[in-house]
Coordinates of C-alpha atoms in Angstrom, one line a residue:
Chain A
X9 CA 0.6 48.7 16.5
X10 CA 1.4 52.4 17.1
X11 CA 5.3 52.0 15.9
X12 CA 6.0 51.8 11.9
X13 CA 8.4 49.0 12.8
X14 CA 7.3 45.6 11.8
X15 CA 6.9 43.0 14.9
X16 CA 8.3 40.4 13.2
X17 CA 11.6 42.3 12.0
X18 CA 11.3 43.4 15.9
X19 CA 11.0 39.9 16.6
X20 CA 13.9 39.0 14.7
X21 CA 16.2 41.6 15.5
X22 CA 15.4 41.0 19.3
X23 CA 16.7 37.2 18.7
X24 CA 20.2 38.0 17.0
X25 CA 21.1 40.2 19.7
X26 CA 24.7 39.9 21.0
X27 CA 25.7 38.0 23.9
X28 CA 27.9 39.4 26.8
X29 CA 29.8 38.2 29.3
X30 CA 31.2 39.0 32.4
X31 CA 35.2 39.6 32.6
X32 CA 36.9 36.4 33.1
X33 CA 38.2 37.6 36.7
X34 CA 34.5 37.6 37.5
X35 CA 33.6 34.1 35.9
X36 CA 36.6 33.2 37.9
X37 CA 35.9 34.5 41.0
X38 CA 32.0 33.0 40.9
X39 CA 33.0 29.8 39.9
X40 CA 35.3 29.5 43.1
X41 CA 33.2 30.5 45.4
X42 CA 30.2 28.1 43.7
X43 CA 32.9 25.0 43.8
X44 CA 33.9 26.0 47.5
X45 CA 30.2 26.1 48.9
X46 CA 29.0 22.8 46.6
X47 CA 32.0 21.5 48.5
X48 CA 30.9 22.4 51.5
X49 CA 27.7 21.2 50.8
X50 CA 28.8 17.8 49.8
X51 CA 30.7 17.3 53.5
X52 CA 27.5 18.5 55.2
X53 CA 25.7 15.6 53.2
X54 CA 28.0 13.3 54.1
X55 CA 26.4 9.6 55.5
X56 CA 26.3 9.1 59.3
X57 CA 26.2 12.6 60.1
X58 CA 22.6 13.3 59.4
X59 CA 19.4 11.0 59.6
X60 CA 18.2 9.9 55.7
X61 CA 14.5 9.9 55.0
X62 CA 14.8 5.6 55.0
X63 CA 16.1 6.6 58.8
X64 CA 13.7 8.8 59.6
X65 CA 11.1 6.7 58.3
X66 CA 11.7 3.9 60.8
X67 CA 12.6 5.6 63.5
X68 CA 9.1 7.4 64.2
X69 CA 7.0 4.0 64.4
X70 CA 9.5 2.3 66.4
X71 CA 8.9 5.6 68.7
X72 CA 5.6 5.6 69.2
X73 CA 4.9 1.6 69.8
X74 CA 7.8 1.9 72.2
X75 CA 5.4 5.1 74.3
X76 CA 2.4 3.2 73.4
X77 CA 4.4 -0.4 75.4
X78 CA 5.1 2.0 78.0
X79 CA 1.7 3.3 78.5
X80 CA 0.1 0.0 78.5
X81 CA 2.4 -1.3 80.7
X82 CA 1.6 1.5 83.0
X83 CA -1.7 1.2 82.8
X84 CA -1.6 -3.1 83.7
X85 CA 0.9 -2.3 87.0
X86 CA -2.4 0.6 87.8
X87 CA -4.7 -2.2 87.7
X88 CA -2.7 -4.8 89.1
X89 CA -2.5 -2.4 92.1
X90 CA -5.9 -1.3 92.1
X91 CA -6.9 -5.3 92.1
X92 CA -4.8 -6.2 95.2
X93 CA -6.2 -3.8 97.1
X94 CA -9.6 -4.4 96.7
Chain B
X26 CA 18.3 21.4 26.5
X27 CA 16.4 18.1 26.3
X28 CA 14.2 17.6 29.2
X29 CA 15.8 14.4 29.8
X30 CA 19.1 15.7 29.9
X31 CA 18.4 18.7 32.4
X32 CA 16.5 15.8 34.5
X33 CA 19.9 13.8 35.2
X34 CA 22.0 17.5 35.2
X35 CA 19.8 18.8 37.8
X36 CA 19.7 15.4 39.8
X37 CA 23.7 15.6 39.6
X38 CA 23.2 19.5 40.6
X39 CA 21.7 18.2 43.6
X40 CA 24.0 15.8 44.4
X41 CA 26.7 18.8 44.7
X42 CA 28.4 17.0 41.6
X43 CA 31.0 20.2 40.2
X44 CA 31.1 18.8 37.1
X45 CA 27.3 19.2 36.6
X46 CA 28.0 22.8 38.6
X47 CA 30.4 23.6 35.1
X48 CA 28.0 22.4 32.8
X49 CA 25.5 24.7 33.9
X50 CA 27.5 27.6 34.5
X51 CA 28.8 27.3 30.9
X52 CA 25.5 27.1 29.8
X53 CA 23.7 30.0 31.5
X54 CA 26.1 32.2 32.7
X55 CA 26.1 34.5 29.2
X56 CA 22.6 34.5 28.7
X57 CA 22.0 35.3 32.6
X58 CA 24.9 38.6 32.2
X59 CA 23.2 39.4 29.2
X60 CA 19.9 39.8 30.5
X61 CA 21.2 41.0 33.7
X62 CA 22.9 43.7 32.0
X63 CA 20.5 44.8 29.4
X64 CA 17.8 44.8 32.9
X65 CA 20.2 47.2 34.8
X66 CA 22.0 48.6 32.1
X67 CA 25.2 48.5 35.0
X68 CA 27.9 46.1 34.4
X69 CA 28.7 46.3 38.2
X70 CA 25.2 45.6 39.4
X71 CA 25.1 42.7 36.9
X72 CA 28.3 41.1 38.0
X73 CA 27.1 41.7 41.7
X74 CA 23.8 40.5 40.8
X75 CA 24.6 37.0 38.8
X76 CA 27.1 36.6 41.6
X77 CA 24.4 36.0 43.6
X78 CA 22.3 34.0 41.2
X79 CA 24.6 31.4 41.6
X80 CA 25.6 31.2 45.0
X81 CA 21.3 30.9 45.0
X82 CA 22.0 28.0 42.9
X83 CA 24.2 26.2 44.9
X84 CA 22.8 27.4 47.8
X85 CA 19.7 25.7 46.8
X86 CA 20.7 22.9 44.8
X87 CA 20.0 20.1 47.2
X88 CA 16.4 21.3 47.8
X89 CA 15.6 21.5 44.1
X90 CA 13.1 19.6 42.6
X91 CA 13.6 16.8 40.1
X92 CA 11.5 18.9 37.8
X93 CA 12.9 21.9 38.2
X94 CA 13.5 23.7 34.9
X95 CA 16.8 25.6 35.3
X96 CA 17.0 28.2 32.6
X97 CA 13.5 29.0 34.5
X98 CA 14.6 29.0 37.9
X99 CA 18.0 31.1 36.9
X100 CA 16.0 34.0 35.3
X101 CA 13.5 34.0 38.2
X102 CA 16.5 34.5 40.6
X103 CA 18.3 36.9 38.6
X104 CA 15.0 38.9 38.1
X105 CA 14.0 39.0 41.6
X106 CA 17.1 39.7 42.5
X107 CA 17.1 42.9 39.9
X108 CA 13.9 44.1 41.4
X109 CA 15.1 43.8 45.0
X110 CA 17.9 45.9 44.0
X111 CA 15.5 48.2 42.8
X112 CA 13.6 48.8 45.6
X113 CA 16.5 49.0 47.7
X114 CA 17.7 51.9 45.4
X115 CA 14.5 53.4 45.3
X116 CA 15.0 53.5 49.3
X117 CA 18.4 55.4 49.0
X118 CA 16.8 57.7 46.5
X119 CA 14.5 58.3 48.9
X120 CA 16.6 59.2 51.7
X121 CA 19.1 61.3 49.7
X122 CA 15.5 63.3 48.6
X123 CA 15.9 62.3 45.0
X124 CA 12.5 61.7 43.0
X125 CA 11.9 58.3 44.3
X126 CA 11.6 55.7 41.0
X127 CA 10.5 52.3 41.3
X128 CA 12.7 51.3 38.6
X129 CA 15.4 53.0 37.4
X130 CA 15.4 55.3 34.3
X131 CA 17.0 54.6 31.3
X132 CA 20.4 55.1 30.9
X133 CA 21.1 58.4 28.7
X134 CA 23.9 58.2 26.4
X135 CA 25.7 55.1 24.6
X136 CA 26.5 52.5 26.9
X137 CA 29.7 50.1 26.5
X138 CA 27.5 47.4 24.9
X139 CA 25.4 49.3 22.6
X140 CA 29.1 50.4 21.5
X141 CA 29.6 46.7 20.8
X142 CA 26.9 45.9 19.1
X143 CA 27.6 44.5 15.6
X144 CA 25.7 46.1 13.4
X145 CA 23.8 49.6 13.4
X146 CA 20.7 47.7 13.5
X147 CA 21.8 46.0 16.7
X148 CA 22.7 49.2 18.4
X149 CA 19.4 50.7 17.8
X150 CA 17.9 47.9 19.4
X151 CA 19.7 48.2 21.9
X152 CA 19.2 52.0 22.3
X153 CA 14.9 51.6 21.9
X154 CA 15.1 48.6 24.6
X155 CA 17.0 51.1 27.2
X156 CA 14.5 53.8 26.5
X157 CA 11.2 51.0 27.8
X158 CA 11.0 50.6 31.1
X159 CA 12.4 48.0 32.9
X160 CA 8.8 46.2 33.0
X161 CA 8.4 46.4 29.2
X162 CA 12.2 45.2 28.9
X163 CA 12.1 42.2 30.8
X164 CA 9.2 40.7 29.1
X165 CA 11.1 41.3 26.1
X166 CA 14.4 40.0 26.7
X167 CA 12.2 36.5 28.7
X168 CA 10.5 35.8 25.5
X169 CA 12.1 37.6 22.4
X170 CA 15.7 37.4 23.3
X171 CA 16.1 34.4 25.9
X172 CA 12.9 32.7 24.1
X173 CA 11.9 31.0 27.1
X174 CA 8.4 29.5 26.1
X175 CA 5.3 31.3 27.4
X176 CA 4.3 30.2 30.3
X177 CA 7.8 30.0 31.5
X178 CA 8.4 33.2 31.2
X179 CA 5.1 33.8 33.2
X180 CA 6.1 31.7 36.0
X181 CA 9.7 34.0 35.9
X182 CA 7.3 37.2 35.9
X183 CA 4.9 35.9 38.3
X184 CA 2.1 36.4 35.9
X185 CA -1.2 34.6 34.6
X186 CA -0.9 34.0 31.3
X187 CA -3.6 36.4 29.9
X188 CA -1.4 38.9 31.6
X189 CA 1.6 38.2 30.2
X190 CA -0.3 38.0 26.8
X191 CA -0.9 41.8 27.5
X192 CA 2.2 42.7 28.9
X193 CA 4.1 41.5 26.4
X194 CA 1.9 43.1 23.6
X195 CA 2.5 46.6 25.2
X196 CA 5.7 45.7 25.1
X197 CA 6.0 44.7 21.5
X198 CA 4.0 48.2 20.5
X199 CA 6.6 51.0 22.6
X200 CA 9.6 48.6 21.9
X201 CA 8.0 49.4 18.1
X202 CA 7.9 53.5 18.4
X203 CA 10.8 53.8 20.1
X204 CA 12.6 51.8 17.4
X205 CA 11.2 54.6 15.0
X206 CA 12.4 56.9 17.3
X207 CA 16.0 55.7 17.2
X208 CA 15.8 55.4 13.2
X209 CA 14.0 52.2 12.4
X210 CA 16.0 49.4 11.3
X211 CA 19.2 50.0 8.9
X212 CA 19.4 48.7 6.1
X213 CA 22.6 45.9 6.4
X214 CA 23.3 42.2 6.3
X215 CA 22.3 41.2 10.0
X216 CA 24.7 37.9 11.4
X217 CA 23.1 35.6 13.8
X218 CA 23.4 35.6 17.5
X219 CA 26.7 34.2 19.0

């Protein structure tokens, strides 16, 4: 320790400092604008206008066996073809 | 705060609840100022700056984790925010062909808040934590004054623990000569804080 100054009286002092605040037309002013965009927020969230993870969930699969149907299905009317006209 | 009960107040955070907005506002906004203040030593910049911590807040509540730790999450905002403003004013230093500074020096005089202080004792404290520089101070105020637990206050700093072992040891020593420096501590009934 290079000061003369105890740590723990350091320690101490450093706990009981005050506390300060900004002027209430500030904590005002914040909190409005906070309430306003949670607000917002809360609309944007709102059901129906965005897909939930559940949604999302199901969606994918159901995508991809309904390419995969196509694909096969494709794939059958090729041979199907290719069969005839041999 | 109980874990338990910042789990359902962050979980209503996300949820855009104002209630839980109020509650944490009431809970953080002081300390955040105070720190914020005692960083920049600018009662302007600290308004302007925990303006923006919380719009950060809300900005971000819905993507917050479940296990987010707010008092955390707040200082680590509020400080990165301090440091951007920092560099940004090292830029305009800069270009007005001032000595660029990283951080800004200490503030010379008395400042409104070191006026305030309660006691003698509490002003020199004051006066030996605007002498450190800002790195020195914000380790302080994260762990001496906010008493955010170790490796919290790492995770706010962006440190290893070992580091901010050192850090906050360095810290501890000039925070130590300068209080010699402004007098030492007086000899008075000290209150507690709040």
């Amino acid at each position: 320790m290079t000061g003369g100054t105890p740590f723990d009286d350091l320690e101490a002092g450093l706990r009981t400092l005050s506390l300060h605040d900004t002027r209430p037309e500030c904590v005002d002013r914040v909190r409005a604008r906070c309430l306003k965009a949670l607000a917002a927020s809360r609309r944007r969230a709102r059901p129906g206008r965005e897909l939930t993870s559940g949604q999302a969930g199901w969606i994918e699969p159901v995508a991809v066996l309904g390419v995969g149907f196509l694909y096969v299905a494709a794939a059958v009317q090729a041979s199907l073809v290719l069969l005839r006209e041999l | 705060m109980e874990r338990e009960v910042e789990r359902r107040l962050v979980a209503r955070v996300k949820s855009g609840e104002a209630a839980a907005f109020e509650i944490v506002y009431q809970t953080y906004r002081a300390r955040l100022f105070s720190f914020l203040i005692r960083l920049s030593r600018r009662r302007d910049v600290a308004e302007d700056l925990l303006e923006e911590t919380w719009l950060r807040l809300v900005a971000c509540a819905p993507r917050l984790s479940d296990e987010t730790y707010l008092a955390a999450w707040l200082f680590t905002v509020a400080r990165n925010l301090h440091a951007s403003w920092c560099r940004h004013r090292a830029v305009d230093e800069t270009r007005i062909a001032e000595p660029p500074a990283s951080w800004p020096a200490p503030a010379a005089g008395e400042t409104p808040f070191e006026a305030a202080a309660r006691t003698e004792t509490e002003r020199r404290l004051e006066r030996a934590l605007a002498r450190l520089s800002v790195r020195d101070r914000e380790v302080l105020l994260l762990v001496a004054v906010e008493e955010l637990a170790p490796p919290d206050a790492a995770a706010v700093l962006g440190l290893r623990a070992e580091a901010l072992r050192k850090r906050l040891q360095r810290a501890r020593e000039r925070l130590a000569t300068e209080m010699d420096a402004v007098g030492g501590f007086a000899h008075e009934g000290s209150g507690g804080r709040r």
